[in-house]
C-alpha atoms as one frame of an Amber mdcrd trajectory, in Angstrom:
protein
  60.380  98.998 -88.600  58.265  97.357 -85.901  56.980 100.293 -84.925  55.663
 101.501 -88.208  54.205  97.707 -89.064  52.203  98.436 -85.692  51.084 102.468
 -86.112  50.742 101.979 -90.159  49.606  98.878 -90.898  47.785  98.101 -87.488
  49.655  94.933 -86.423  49.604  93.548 -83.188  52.764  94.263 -81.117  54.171
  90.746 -79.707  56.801  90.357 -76.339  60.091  91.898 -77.755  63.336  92.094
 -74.663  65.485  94.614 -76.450  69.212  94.149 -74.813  71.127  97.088 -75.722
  74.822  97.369 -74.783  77.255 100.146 -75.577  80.331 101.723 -73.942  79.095
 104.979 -72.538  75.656 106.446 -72.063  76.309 109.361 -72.816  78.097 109.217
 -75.736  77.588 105.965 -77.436  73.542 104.914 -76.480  72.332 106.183 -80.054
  68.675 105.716 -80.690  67.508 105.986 -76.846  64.951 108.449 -77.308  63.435
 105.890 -79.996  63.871 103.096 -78.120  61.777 104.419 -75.462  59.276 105.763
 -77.492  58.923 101.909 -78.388  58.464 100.787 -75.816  55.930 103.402 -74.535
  53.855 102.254 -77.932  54.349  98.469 -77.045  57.082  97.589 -79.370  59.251
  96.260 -76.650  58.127  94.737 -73.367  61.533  95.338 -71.618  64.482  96.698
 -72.664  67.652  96.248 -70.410  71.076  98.684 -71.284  74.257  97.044 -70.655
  77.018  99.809 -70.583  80.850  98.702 -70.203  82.469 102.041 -69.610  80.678
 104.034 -67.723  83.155 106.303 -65.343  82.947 105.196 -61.585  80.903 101.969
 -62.551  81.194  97.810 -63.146  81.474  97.026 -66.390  78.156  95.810 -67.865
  77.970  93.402 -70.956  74.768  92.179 -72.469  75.575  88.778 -71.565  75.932
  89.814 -68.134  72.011  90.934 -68.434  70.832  87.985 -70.188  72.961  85.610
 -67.584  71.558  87.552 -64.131  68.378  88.837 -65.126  67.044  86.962 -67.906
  68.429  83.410 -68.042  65.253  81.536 -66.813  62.713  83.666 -69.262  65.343
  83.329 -72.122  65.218  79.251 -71.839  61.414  79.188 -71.372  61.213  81.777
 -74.500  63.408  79.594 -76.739  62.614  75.827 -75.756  58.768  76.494 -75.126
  57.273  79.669 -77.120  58.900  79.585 -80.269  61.026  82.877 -79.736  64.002
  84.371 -81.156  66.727  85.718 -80.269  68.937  88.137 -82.390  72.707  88.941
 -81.744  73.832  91.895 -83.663  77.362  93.525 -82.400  80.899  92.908 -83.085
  82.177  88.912 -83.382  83.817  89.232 -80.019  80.651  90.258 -78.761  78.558
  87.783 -80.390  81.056  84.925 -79.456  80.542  86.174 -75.466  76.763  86.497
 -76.084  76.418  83.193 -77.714  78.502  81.143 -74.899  76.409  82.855 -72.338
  73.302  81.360 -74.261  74.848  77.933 -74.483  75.895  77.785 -71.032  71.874
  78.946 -70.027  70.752  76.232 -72.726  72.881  73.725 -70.884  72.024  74.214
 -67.150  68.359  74.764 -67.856  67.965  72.016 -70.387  69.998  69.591 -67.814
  72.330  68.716 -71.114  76.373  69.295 -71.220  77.752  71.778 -73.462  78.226
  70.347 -76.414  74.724  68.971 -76.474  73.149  72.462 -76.073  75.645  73.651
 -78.660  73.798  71.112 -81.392  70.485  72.227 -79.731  71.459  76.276 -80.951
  72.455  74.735 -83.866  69.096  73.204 -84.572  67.211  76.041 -83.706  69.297
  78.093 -86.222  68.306  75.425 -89.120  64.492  75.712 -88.206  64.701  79.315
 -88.391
């Protein structure tokens, strides 16, 4: 959808981190030929794959990217630009996403856990 606002209608492309996690490459990673074409035409910035069963590997979850890779920019993002961030997956997966979040919320924003649960909260209600 991004994409077409941008080649269509001529809009602007803004910094999108696309976090994409899946169990196999191979099998499971639908859409990668799109993704990448977004992000050669500017839709995304970044994107980061997060796969959890790959034979011969570590498991990778996205919450594992966002807690080694992007934990400082994902603060910043949230706290001083305004951003967004979108969880779309299973509830298990969501739940492990959204802790990960609180706990970067927390240590960033030098506040305990509960406090940067209210501050996710908040920044649900404004959005």
């Amino acid at each position: 959808q991004r994409l077409y606002e941008i080649e269509i209608k001529g809009l602007e492309p803004c910094p999108m981190t696309l976090i994409f996690g899946c169990r196999r490459s191979q099998m499971d990673h639908l859409y990668r030929e799109e993704m990448m074409d977004a992000k050669m035409k500017g839709v995304f910035k970044e994107i980061y794959t997060a796969y959890s069963r790959e034979p011969d590997k570590k498991k990778v979850y996205v919450q594992d990217i966002i807690q080694n890779q992007l934990s400082d920019e994902l603060y910043h993002i949230l706290n001083s630009m305004n951003g967004h961030l979108y969880i779309c997956g299973d509830v298990t997966m969501a739940q492990d996403v959204t802790k990960t979040v609180q706990e970067i919320i927390a240590s960033q924003g030098d506040m305990n856990f509960n406090d940067a649960a209210t501050y996710i909260a908040k920044l649900k209600d404004e959005n």
